[in-house]
C-alpha atoms as an extended CHARMM CRD file, in Angstrom:
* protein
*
       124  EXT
         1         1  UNK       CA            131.8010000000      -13.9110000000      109.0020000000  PROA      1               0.0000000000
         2         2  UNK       CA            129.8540000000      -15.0630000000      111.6610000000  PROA      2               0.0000000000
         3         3  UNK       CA            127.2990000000      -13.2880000000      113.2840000000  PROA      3               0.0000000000
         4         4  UNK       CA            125.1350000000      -13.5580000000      116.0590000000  PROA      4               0.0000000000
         5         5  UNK       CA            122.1000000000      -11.6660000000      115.9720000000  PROA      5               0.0000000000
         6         6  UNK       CA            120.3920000000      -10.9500000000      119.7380000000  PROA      6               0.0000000000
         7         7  UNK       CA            116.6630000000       -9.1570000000      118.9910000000  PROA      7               0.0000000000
         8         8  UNK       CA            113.1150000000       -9.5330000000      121.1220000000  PROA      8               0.0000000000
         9         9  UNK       CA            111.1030000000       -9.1270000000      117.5550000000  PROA      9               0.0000000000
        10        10  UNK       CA            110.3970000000      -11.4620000000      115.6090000000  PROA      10              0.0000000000
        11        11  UNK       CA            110.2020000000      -10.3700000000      112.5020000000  PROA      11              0.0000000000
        12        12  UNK       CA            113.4390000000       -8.1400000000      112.9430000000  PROA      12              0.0000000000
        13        13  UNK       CA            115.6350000000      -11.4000000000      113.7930000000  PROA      13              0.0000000000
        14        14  UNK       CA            113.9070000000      -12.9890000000      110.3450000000  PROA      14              0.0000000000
        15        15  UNK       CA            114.5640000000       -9.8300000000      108.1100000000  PROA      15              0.0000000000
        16        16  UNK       CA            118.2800000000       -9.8370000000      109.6890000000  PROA      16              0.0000000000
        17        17  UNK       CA            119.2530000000      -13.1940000000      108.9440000000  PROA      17              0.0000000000
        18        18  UNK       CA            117.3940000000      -12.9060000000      105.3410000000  PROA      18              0.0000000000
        19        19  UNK       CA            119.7410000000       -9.7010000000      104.5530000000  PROA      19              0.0000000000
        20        20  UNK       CA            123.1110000000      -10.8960000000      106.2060000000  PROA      20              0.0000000000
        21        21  UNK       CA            122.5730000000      -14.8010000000      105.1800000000  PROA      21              0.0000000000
        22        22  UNK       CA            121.2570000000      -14.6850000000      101.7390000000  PROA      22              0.0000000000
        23        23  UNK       CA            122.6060000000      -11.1510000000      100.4080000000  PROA      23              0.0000000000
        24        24  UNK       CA            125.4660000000      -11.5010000000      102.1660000000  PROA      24              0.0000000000
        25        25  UNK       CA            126.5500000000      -15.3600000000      103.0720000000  PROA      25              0.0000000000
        26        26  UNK       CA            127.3980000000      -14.1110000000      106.5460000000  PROA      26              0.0000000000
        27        27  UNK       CA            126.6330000000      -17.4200000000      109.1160000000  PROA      27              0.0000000000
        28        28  UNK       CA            123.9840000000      -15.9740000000      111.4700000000  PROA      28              0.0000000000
        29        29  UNK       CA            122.4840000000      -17.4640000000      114.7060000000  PROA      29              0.0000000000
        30        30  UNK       CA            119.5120000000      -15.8060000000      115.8000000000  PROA      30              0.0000000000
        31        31  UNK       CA            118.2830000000      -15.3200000000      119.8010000000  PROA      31              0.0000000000
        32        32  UNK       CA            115.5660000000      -14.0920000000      121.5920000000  PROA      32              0.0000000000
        33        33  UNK       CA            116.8450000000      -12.7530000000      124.2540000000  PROA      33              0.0000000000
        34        34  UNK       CA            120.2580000000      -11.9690000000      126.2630000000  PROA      34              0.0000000000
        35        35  UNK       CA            120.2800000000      -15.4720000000      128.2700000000  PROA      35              0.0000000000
        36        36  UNK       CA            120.4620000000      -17.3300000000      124.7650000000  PROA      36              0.0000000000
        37        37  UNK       CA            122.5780000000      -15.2790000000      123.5430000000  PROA      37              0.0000000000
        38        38  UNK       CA            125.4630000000      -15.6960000000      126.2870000000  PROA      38              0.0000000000
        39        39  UNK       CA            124.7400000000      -19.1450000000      126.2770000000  PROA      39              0.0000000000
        40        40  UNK       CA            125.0100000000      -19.6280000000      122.0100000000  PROA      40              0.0000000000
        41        41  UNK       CA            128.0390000000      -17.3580000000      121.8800000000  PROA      41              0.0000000000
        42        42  UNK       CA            129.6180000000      -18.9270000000      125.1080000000  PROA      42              0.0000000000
        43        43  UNK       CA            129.2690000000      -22.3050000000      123.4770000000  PROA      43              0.0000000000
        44        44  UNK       CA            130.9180000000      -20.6970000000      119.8310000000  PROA      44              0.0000000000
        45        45  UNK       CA            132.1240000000      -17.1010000000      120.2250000000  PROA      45              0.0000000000
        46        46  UNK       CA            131.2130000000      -15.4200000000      117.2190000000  PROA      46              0.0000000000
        47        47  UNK       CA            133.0700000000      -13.1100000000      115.0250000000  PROA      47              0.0000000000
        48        48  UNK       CA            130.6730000000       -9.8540000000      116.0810000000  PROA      48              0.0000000000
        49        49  UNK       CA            127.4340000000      -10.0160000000      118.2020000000  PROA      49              0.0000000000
        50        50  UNK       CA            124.5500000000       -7.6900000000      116.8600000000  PROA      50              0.0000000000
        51        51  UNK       CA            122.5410000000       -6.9770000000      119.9940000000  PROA      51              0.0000000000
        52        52  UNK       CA            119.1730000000       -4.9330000000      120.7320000000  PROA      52              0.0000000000
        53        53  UNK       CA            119.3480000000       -2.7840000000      123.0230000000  PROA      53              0.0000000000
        54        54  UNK       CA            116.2700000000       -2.7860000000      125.0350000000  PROA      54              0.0000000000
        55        55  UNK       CA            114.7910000000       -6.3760000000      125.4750000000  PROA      55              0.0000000000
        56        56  UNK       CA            113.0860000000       -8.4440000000      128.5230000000  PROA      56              0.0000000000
        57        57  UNK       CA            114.8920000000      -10.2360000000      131.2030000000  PROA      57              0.0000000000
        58        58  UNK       CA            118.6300000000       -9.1480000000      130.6750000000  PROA      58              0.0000000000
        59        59  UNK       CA            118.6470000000       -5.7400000000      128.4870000000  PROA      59              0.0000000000
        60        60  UNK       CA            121.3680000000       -5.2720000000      126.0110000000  PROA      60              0.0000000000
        61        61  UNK       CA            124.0230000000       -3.3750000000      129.3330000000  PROA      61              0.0000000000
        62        62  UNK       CA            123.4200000000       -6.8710000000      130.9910000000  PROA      62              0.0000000000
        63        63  UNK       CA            123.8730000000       -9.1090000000      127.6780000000  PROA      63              0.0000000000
        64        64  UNK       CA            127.3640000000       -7.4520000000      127.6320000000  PROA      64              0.0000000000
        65        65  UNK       CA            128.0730000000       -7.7400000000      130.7510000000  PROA      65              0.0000000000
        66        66  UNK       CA            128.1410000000      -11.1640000000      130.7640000000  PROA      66              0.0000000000
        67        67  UNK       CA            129.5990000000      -11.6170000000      127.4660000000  PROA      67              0.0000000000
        68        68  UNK       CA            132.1830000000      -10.0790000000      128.5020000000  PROA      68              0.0000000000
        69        69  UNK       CA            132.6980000000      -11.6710000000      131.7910000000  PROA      69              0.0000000000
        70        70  UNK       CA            133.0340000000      -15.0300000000      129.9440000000  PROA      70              0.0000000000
        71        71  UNK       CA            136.2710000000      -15.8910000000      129.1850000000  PROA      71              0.0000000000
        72        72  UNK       CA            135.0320000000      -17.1600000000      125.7950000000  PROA      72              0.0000000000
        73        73  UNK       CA            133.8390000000      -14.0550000000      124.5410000000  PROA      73              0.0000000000
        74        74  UNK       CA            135.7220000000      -11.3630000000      126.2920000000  PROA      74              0.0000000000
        75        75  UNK       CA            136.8350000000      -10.0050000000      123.5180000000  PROA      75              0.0000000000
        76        76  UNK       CA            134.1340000000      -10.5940000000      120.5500000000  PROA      76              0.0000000000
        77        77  UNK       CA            133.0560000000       -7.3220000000      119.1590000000  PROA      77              0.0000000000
        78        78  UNK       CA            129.0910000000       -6.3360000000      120.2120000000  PROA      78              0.0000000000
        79        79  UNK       CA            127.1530000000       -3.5290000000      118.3520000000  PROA      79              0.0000000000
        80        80  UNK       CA            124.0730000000       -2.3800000000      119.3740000000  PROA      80              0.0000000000
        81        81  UNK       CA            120.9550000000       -2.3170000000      117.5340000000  PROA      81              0.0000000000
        82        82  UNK       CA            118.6160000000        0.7340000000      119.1890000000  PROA      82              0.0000000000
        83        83  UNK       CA            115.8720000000        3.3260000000      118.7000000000  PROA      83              0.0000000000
        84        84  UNK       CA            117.6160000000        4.6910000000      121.9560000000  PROA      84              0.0000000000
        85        85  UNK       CA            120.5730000000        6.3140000000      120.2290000000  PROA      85              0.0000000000
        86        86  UNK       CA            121.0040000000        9.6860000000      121.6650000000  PROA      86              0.0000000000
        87        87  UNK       CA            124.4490000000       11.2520000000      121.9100000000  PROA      87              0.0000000000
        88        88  UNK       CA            124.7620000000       10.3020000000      125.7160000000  PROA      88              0.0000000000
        89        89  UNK       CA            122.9470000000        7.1900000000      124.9070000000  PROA      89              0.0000000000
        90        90  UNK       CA            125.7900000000        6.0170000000      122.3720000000  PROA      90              0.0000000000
        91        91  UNK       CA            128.4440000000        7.2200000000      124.8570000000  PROA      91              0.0000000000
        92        92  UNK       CA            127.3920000000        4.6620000000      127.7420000000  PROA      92              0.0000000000
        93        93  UNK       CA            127.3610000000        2.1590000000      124.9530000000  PROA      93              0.0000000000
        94        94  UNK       CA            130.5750000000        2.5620000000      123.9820000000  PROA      94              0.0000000000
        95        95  UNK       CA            131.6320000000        3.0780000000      127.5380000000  PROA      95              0.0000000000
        96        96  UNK       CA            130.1210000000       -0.4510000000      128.3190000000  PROA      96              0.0000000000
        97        97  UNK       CA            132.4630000000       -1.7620000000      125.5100000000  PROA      97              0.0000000000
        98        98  UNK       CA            130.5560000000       -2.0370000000      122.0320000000  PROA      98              0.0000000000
        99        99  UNK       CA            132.1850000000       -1.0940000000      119.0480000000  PROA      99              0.0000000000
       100       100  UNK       CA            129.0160000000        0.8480000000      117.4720000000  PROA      100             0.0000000000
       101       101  UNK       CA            125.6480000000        1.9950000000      117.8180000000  PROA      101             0.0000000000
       102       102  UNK       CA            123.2910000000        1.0580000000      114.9040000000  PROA      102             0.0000000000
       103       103  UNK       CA            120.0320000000        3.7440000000      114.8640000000  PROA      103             0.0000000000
       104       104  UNK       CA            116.5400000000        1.6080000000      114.4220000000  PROA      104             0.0000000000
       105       105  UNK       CA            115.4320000000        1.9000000000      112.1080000000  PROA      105             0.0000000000
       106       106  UNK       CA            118.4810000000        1.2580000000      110.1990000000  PROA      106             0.0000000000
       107       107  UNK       CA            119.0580000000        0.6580000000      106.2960000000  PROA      107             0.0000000000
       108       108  UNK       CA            118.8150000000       -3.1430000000      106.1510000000  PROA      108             0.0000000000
       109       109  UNK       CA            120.4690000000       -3.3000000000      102.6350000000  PROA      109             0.0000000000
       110       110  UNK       CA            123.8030000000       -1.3640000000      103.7090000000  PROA      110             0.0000000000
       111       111  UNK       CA            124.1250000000       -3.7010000000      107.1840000000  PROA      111             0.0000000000
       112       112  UNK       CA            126.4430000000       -6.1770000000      105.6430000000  PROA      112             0.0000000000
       113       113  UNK       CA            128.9570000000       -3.2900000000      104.3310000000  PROA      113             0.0000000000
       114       114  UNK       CA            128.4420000000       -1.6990000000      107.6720000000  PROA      114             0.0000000000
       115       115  UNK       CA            129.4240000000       -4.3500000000      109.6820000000  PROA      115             0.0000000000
       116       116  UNK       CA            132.5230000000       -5.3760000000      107.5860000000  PROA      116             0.0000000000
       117       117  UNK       CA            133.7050000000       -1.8890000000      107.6670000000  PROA      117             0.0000000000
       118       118  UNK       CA            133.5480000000       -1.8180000000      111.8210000000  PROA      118             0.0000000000
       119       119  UNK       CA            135.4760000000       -5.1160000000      111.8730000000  PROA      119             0.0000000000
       120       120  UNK       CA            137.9390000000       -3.6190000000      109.6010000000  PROA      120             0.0000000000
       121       121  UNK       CA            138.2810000000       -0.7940000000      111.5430000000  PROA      121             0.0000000000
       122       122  UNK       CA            138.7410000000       -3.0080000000      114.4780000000  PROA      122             0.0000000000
       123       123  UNK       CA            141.8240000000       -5.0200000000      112.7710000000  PROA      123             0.0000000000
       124       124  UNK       CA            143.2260000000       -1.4260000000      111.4490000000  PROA      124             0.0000000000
């Protein structure tokens, strides 16, 4: 599977690819912000985009925005990585088009069997 993972921190976008790279041989690209990201998944759509939520310059609403609005990745699944994931939050999320919320912070070890279950879901 191949991931890309869109986070502000740091240390979150290391402890990501550590977890879905070594524990889980996922391929991961990591960005720093929503410009990269459209630009790296533009350039080779991923399989699912892992995107934070609240970040500088575009936010994670804009980010998927403009994924979507690229032809390229239109239709590449996006979950959001939050701390903002009240009931109505989650709702404009999934309004917006992502195919789940993750809750920061969330149980690092599980994320690989997480994600494989929401692209199974997807391919139900």
């Amino acid at each position: 599977m191949n991931i890309v993972c869109v986070d502000d921190d740091p240390n979150l976008r290391a402890l990501l690819e550590m977890v879905l790279v070594e524990d889980a041989g996922f391929d991961v690209r990591t960005c720093a912000s929503g410009e990269e990201a459209v630009s790296a998944c533009v350039a080779a759509p991923p399989d699912l985009v892992l995107l934070d939520m609240m970040m500088p310059g575009m936010d994670g609403l804009e980010t998927l925005a403009a994924l979507r609005a690229a032809p390229q990745t239109a239709r590449v699944p996006v979950m959001f990585m939050t701390g903002k994931a009240e009931a109505r939050d989650i709702e404009i999320y999934r309004f917006a088009g992502a195919i789940g919320v993750l809750a920061k912070p969330f149980d690092l070890p599980a994320l690989p069997g997480v994600l494989r279950a929401a692209l199974r879901n997807l391919n139900a």
